[in-house]
Amino acid sequence: MRSHEYGRDVLSGRKRKAVPEVAAEVGLVAEDPASGFCGAVVRFEHGQVVLEDRQGRHRLFPLRPAGFLVDGQPVTLVRPAPAAAKPVRTASGSVKVEGLRARTARDSRIWVEGLHDAELVERVWGHDLRVEGVVVEPLDGVDVLADRIAEFGTGPQRRLGVLVDHLVEGSKESRLVSAIRDDHVLVTGHPFVDVWQAVKPASVGIAAWPVVPRGVPWKEGVCAALGWGEPWEGWRRVLAGVSGFRDLETPLIGAVERLIDFVTEPALG
């Protein structure tokens, strides 16, 4: 046979193998076959990739099609796709709403026993409350709870969530709460004598909360035992130790989350 019967290239009908694209992630080892320079990707400059070899030398290479070898195979290096931005979390663990403008306050409210409770709730759940338009107000004790509820005037669109300290069986607080009979009021609480105790000891730099003798006001007893000075000075230490929900004990977290859900859920009927 004469070769001219087969044309100029017997292989011309074959498809060339496609050269894969490989994202040039930092640390990827690639070789420039033209120069023999082999190194790891360290960064990009002016649309080119910078490789660093074993001696720490840097070389700049253009991102040409099929311009590199990776594991001995030709590849086209491309810039990695930008990493998706991770959602920013608030102190409560919820996803932060960027560019937040606080919504108009709801008629519903969350009541807490005192100013310290309100400040602690604001420290951890403040962003969530502004998103939902929920106002937190101190009660100055649960002794006035029944009267305050009557004055407030509840309804389907006007709910009350109440956070109570030391809500355990047989306590004064549990007896007062048991007298509340209103479908538009939810009372939750935690077992701690004071909201300070709902902050994990490690978060405020102590091994455990001191045991305060009966008859001694709890905050004063704690400050005396720890050398924290006056209660206002002690509270400053406690609040400074809280940066998020992980600094709080689980019963308080659950109690507050239930209240937020209750006062923001759509009214039925």
Short mmCIF file of C-alpha atoms in Angstrom, two decimals:
data_model
loop_
_atom_site.label_atom_id
_atom_site.label_comp_id
_atom_site.label_asym_id
_atom_site.label_seq_id
_atom_site.Cartn_x
_atom_site.Cartn_y
_atom_site.Cartn_z
CA MET A 1 0.00 0.00 0.00
CA ARG A 2 1.00 3.56 -0.55
CA SER A 3 0.87 5.78 2.51
CA HIS A 4 -0.73 8.64 0.58
CA GLU A 5 -3.90 6.57 0.43
CA TYR A 6 -4.36 7.24 4.17
CA GLY A 7 -3.98 10.98 3.98
CA ARG A 8 -1.48 13.09 5.89
CA ASP A 9 -2.36 11.96 9.45
CA VAL A 10 -3.97 8.62 10.26
CA LEU A 11 -4.61 9.88 13.81
CA SER A 12 -6.26 13.14 12.81
CA GLY A 13 -9.72 11.72 13.50
CA ARG A 14 -8.98 11.06 17.19
CA LYS A 15 -10.13 13.53 19.81
CA ARG A 16 -7.45 15.05 21.93
CA LYS A 17 -7.80 14.38 25.65
CA ALA A 18 -9.22 17.42 27.41
CA VAL A 19 -6.85 19.06 29.86
CA PRO A 20 -8.60 19.36 33.22
CA GLU A 21 -8.91 22.62 35.11
CA VAL A 22 -7.58 22.52 38.67
CA ALA A 23 -8.26 25.17 41.30
CA ALA A 24 -4.94 26.63 42.43
CA GLU A 25 -5.61 26.33 46.15
CA VAL A 26 -2.85 27.50 48.49
CA GLY A 27 -0.51 24.55 49.08
CA LEU A 28 -1.17 22.80 45.76
CA VAL A 29 2.15 21.59 44.26
CA ALA A 30 2.53 22.36 40.55
CA GLU A 31 5.39 22.33 38.03
CA ASP A 32 6.10 24.71 35.20
CA PRO A 33 7.28 22.27 32.46
CA ALA A 34 9.02 24.99 30.47
CA SER A 35 11.44 25.90 33.29
CA GLY A 36 11.22 22.81 35.46
CA PHE A 37 10.36 25.01 38.47
CA CYS A 38 8.23 23.09 40.95
CA GLY A 39 6.59 24.57 44.00
CA ALA A 40 3.51 25.10 46.09
CA VAL A 41 0.91 27.76 45.36
CA VAL A 42 1.28 30.60 47.88
CA ARG A 43 -0.77 33.46 46.39
CA PHE A 44 -1.83 35.34 43.28
CA GLU A 45 -0.32 38.58 42.00
CA HIS A 46 -1.58 40.62 39.07
CA GLY A 47 -3.55 37.68 37.66
CA GLN A 48 -0.57 35.31 37.92
CA VAL A 49 0.19 32.51 40.35
CA VAL A 50 3.17 32.53 42.71
CA LEU A 51 4.89 29.20 43.41
CA GLU A 52 7.36 28.57 46.24
CA ASP A 53 9.95 25.79 45.91
CA ARG A 54 11.68 23.80 48.66
CA GLN A 55 14.36 26.45 49.06
CA GLY A 56 11.75 29.13 49.68
CA ARG A 57 12.28 30.78 46.31
CA HIS A 58 9.24 32.40 44.70
CA ARG A 59 8.46 32.49 40.97
CA LEU A 60 5.58 34.17 39.18
CA PHE A 61 3.81 32.30 36.34
CA PRO A 62 0.94 33.25 34.04
CA LEU A 63 -2.18 31.08 34.19
CA ARG A 64 -1.88 29.63 30.68
CA PRO A 65 -4.10 26.80 29.39
CA ALA A 66 -2.38 23.45 30.02
CA GLY A 67 0.48 25.46 31.45
CA PHE A 68 1.37 23.27 34.46
CA LEU A 69 1.90 19.71 35.58
CA VAL A 70 0.23 18.36 38.71
CA ASP A 71 1.23 14.83 39.70
CA GLY A 72 2.92 14.59 36.32
CA GLN A 73 -0.26 15.34 34.35
CA PRO A 74 -0.91 18.54 32.36
CA VAL A 75 -3.53 20.81 33.86
CA THR A 76 -4.90 24.31 33.49
CA LEU A 77 -4.62 26.15 36.79
CA VAL A 78 -7.50 28.48 37.59
CA ARG A 79 -8.15 30.79 40.52
CA PRO A 80 -10.27 29.12 43.22
CA ALA A 81 -13.86 30.27 43.50
CA PRO A 82 -14.37 32.74 46.36
CA ALA A 83 -15.34 30.96 49.54
CA ALA A 84 -18.94 31.50 50.52
CA ALA A 85 -19.14 33.93 53.40
CA LYS A 86 -19.98 32.18 56.64
CA PRO A 87 -23.03 33.56 58.38
CA VAL A 88 -22.21 35.81 61.32
CA ARG A 89 -23.61 34.49 64.57
CA THR A 90 -25.01 36.65 67.34
CA ALA A 91 -24.31 36.20 71.05
CA SER A 92 -27.38 33.94 71.25
CA GLY A 93 -26.13 31.72 68.40
CA SER A 94 -28.69 32.94 65.85
CA VAL A 95 -27.74 34.22 62.40
CA LYS A 96 -27.06 37.96 62.50
CA VAL A 97 -29.33 40.12 60.37
CA GLU A 98 -27.00 42.55 58.60
CA GLY A 99 -28.09 46.16 58.24
CA LEU A 100 -30.73 45.63 60.89
CA ARG A 101 -33.23 48.36 61.53
CA ALA A 102 -35.15 47.52 64.68
CA ARG A 103 -38.80 46.89 63.91
CA THR A 104 -41.56 48.77 65.68
CA ALA A 105 -42.04 47.33 69.15
CA ARG A 106 -44.78 44.75 69.55
CA ASP A 107 -47.52 45.17 72.09
CA SER A 108 -46.30 41.93 73.64
CA ARG A 109 -43.57 42.14 76.26
CA ILE A 110 -41.06 40.04 78.17
CA TRP A 111 -40.82 40.80 81.87
CA VAL A 112 -37.88 39.84 84.06
CA GLU A 113 -37.47 40.19 87.81
CA GLY A 114 -34.87 42.94 87.96
CA LEU A 115 -32.39 45.16 86.17
CA HIS A 116 -29.61 42.57 86.22
CA ASP A 117 -31.87 40.01 84.52
CA ALA A 118 -32.76 42.59 81.86
CA GLU A 119 -29.13 43.48 81.21
CA LEU A 120 -28.12 39.83 80.91
CA VAL A 121 -30.94 39.07 78.48
CA GLU A 122 -29.96 42.13 76.43
CA ARG A 123 -26.29 41.05 76.41
CA VAL A 124 -27.10 37.67 74.87
CA TRP A 125 -30.43 38.08 73.04
CA GLY A 126 -30.44 41.81 72.27
CA HIS A 127 -30.04 41.38 68.51
CA ASP A 128 -32.82 38.79 68.32
CA LEU A 129 -35.15 41.00 70.35
CA ARG A 130 -34.61 43.99 68.06
CA VAL A 131 -35.24 41.81 65.01
CA GLU A 132 -38.54 40.70 66.52
CA GLY A 133 -39.48 44.05 68.04
CA VAL A 134 -39.71 42.70 71.59
CA VAL A 135 -39.15 44.94 74.61
CA VAL A 136 -37.78 43.52 77.88
CA GLU A 137 -38.87 45.25 81.09
CA PRO A 138 -37.82 44.67 84.73
CA LEU A 139 -40.58 43.89 87.24
CA ASP A 140 -38.67 44.64 90.45
CA GLY A 141 -39.75 41.28 91.88
CA VAL A 142 -42.54 38.78 91.27
CA ASP A 143 -44.58 39.84 94.32
CA VAL A 144 -46.33 42.39 92.08
CA LEU A 145 -46.78 40.04 89.11
CA ALA A 146 -50.53 39.43 89.38
CA ASP A 147 -51.32 43.14 89.76
CA ARG A 148 -49.03 44.09 86.89
CA ILE A 149 -50.66 41.54 84.57
CA ALA A 150 -54.10 42.93 85.39
CA GLU A 151 -52.89 46.46 84.65
CA PHE A 152 -51.24 45.40 81.40
CA GLY A 153 -54.36 43.84 79.89
CA THR A 154 -53.36 40.79 77.86
CA GLY A 155 -54.85 39.49 74.63
CA PRO A 156 -54.03 37.44 71.50
CA GLN A 157 -51.85 40.26 70.14
CA ARG A 158 -50.72 41.44 73.57
CA ARG A 159 -48.89 38.60 75.24
CA LEU A 160 -46.62 38.50 78.22
CA GLY A 161 -43.59 36.29 78.76
CA VAL A 162 -42.25 36.32 82.32
CA LEU A 163 -38.82 35.11 83.43
CA VAL A 164 -38.63 34.15 87.11
CA ASP A 165 -35.62 33.36 89.30
CA HIS A 166 -35.61 30.35 91.65
CA LEU A 167 -38.65 28.75 90.06
CA VAL A 168 -38.50 25.43 91.91
CA GLU A 169 -41.14 23.38 93.67
CA GLY A 170 -42.05 24.79 97.08
CA SER A 171 -40.44 28.19 96.55
CA LYS A 172 -42.26 31.49 97.08
CA GLU A 173 -41.86 32.16 93.37
CA SER A 174 -43.55 28.89 92.36
CA ARG A 175 -46.55 29.65 94.64
CA LEU A 176 -47.00 33.10 93.14
CA VAL A 177 -46.71 31.78 89.59
CA SER A 178 -49.21 28.96 90.20
CA ALA A 179 -51.92 31.58 90.78
CA ILE A 180 -51.55 32.99 87.25
CA ARG A 181 -54.36 31.78 84.99
CA ASP A 182 -54.08 33.50 81.62
CA ASP A 183 -53.63 31.85 78.22
CA HIS A 184 -51.80 34.94 77.00
CA VAL A 185 -49.16 34.75 79.73
CA LEU A 186 -46.25 32.30 79.80
CA VAL A 187 -44.05 32.09 82.86
CA THR A 188 -40.74 30.30 82.62
CA GLY A 189 -37.82 30.29 85.00
CA HIS A 190 -34.59 28.78 86.17
CA PRO A 191 -33.67 27.03 89.44
CA PHE A 192 -30.97 29.46 90.52
CA VAL A 193 -31.38 31.74 93.55
CA ASP A 194 -30.34 34.75 91.46
CA VAL A 195 -29.64 35.32 87.77
CA TRP A 196 -25.94 35.74 88.62
CA GLN A 197 -25.87 32.04 89.38
CA ALA A 198 -27.13 31.27 85.87
CA VAL A 199 -23.74 32.43 84.58
CA LYS A 200 -21.20 29.60 84.46
CA PRO A 201 -18.58 30.03 87.22
CA ALA A 202 -15.69 29.53 84.79
CA SER A 203 -16.93 32.49 82.74
CA VAL A 204 -16.36 34.83 85.69
CA GLY A 205 -13.09 33.20 86.75
CA ILE A 206 -14.25 31.21 89.79
CA ALA A 207 -14.42 27.50 90.51
CA ALA A 208 -17.99 27.62 91.85
CA TRP A 209 -20.55 30.03 93.22
CA PRO A 210 -20.16 30.36 97.02
CA VAL A 211 -22.76 28.90 99.36
CA VAL A 212 -24.42 31.83 101.12
CA PRO A 213 -25.74 31.21 104.66
CA ARG A 214 -29.48 31.55 105.28
CA GLY A 215 -30.49 35.03 106.31
CA VAL A 216 -27.70 36.71 104.33
CA PRO A 217 -28.75 38.52 101.12
CA TRP A 218 -27.40 36.37 98.31
CA LYS A 219 -25.57 39.05 96.30
CA GLU A 220 -23.98 40.56 99.40
CA GLY A 221 -22.91 37.11 100.58
CA VAL A 222 -21.34 36.24 97.24
CA CYS A 223 -19.44 39.52 97.02
CA ALA A 224 -18.15 39.12 100.59
CA ALA A 225 -17.00 35.55 99.96
CA LEU A 226 -15.24 36.44 96.70
CA GLY A 227 -13.89 39.83 97.73
CA TRP A 228 -15.82 41.58 95.00
CA GLY A 229 -16.80 44.64 97.02
CA GLU A 230 -20.32 45.98 96.68
CA PRO A 231 -23.03 44.15 94.67
CA TRP A 232 -22.82 46.70 91.86
CA GLU A 233 -19.11 45.94 91.55
CA GLY A 234 -19.82 42.21 91.59
CA TRP A 235 -22.43 42.55 88.88
CA ARG A 236 -19.96 44.43 86.70
CA ARG A 237 -17.64 41.42 86.94
CA VAL A 238 -20.43 38.97 86.17
CA LEU A 239 -21.74 40.84 83.14
CA ALA A 240 -18.21 41.33 81.77
CA GLY A 241 -17.74 37.55 81.82
CA VAL A 242 -20.67 36.95 79.45
CA SER A 243 -19.99 37.22 75.73
CA GLY A 244 -22.58 34.73 74.50
CA PHE A 245 -24.97 31.92 75.30
CA ARG A 246 -22.14 29.48 76.01
CA ASP A 247 -21.40 31.45 79.18
CA LEU A 248 -24.87 30.68 80.54
CA GLU A 249 -26.37 27.62 82.16
CA THR A 250 -28.80 25.62 80.02
CA PRO A 251 -31.96 26.24 82.13
CA LEU A 252 -31.73 30.00 81.59
CA ILE A 253 -31.10 29.63 77.86
CA GLY A 254 -34.12 27.39 77.42
CA ALA A 255 -36.35 29.64 79.52
CA VAL A 256 -35.55 32.78 77.52
CA GLU A 257 -35.85 31.05 74.15
CA ARG A 258 -39.33 29.78 75.08
CA LEU A 259 -40.43 33.28 76.05
CA ILE A 260 -39.21 34.80 72.78
CA ASP A 261 -41.03 32.13 70.80
CA PHE A 262 -44.23 32.66 72.82
CA VAL A 263 -44.47 36.43 72.42
CA THR A 264 -43.59 36.35 68.70
CA GLU A 265 -45.67 33.43 67.44
CA PRO A 266 -48.69 34.37 65.33
CA ALA A 267 -51.95 34.71 67.22
CA LEU A 268 -54.53 31.97 66.66
CA GLY A 269 -58.08 32.73 65.63
#
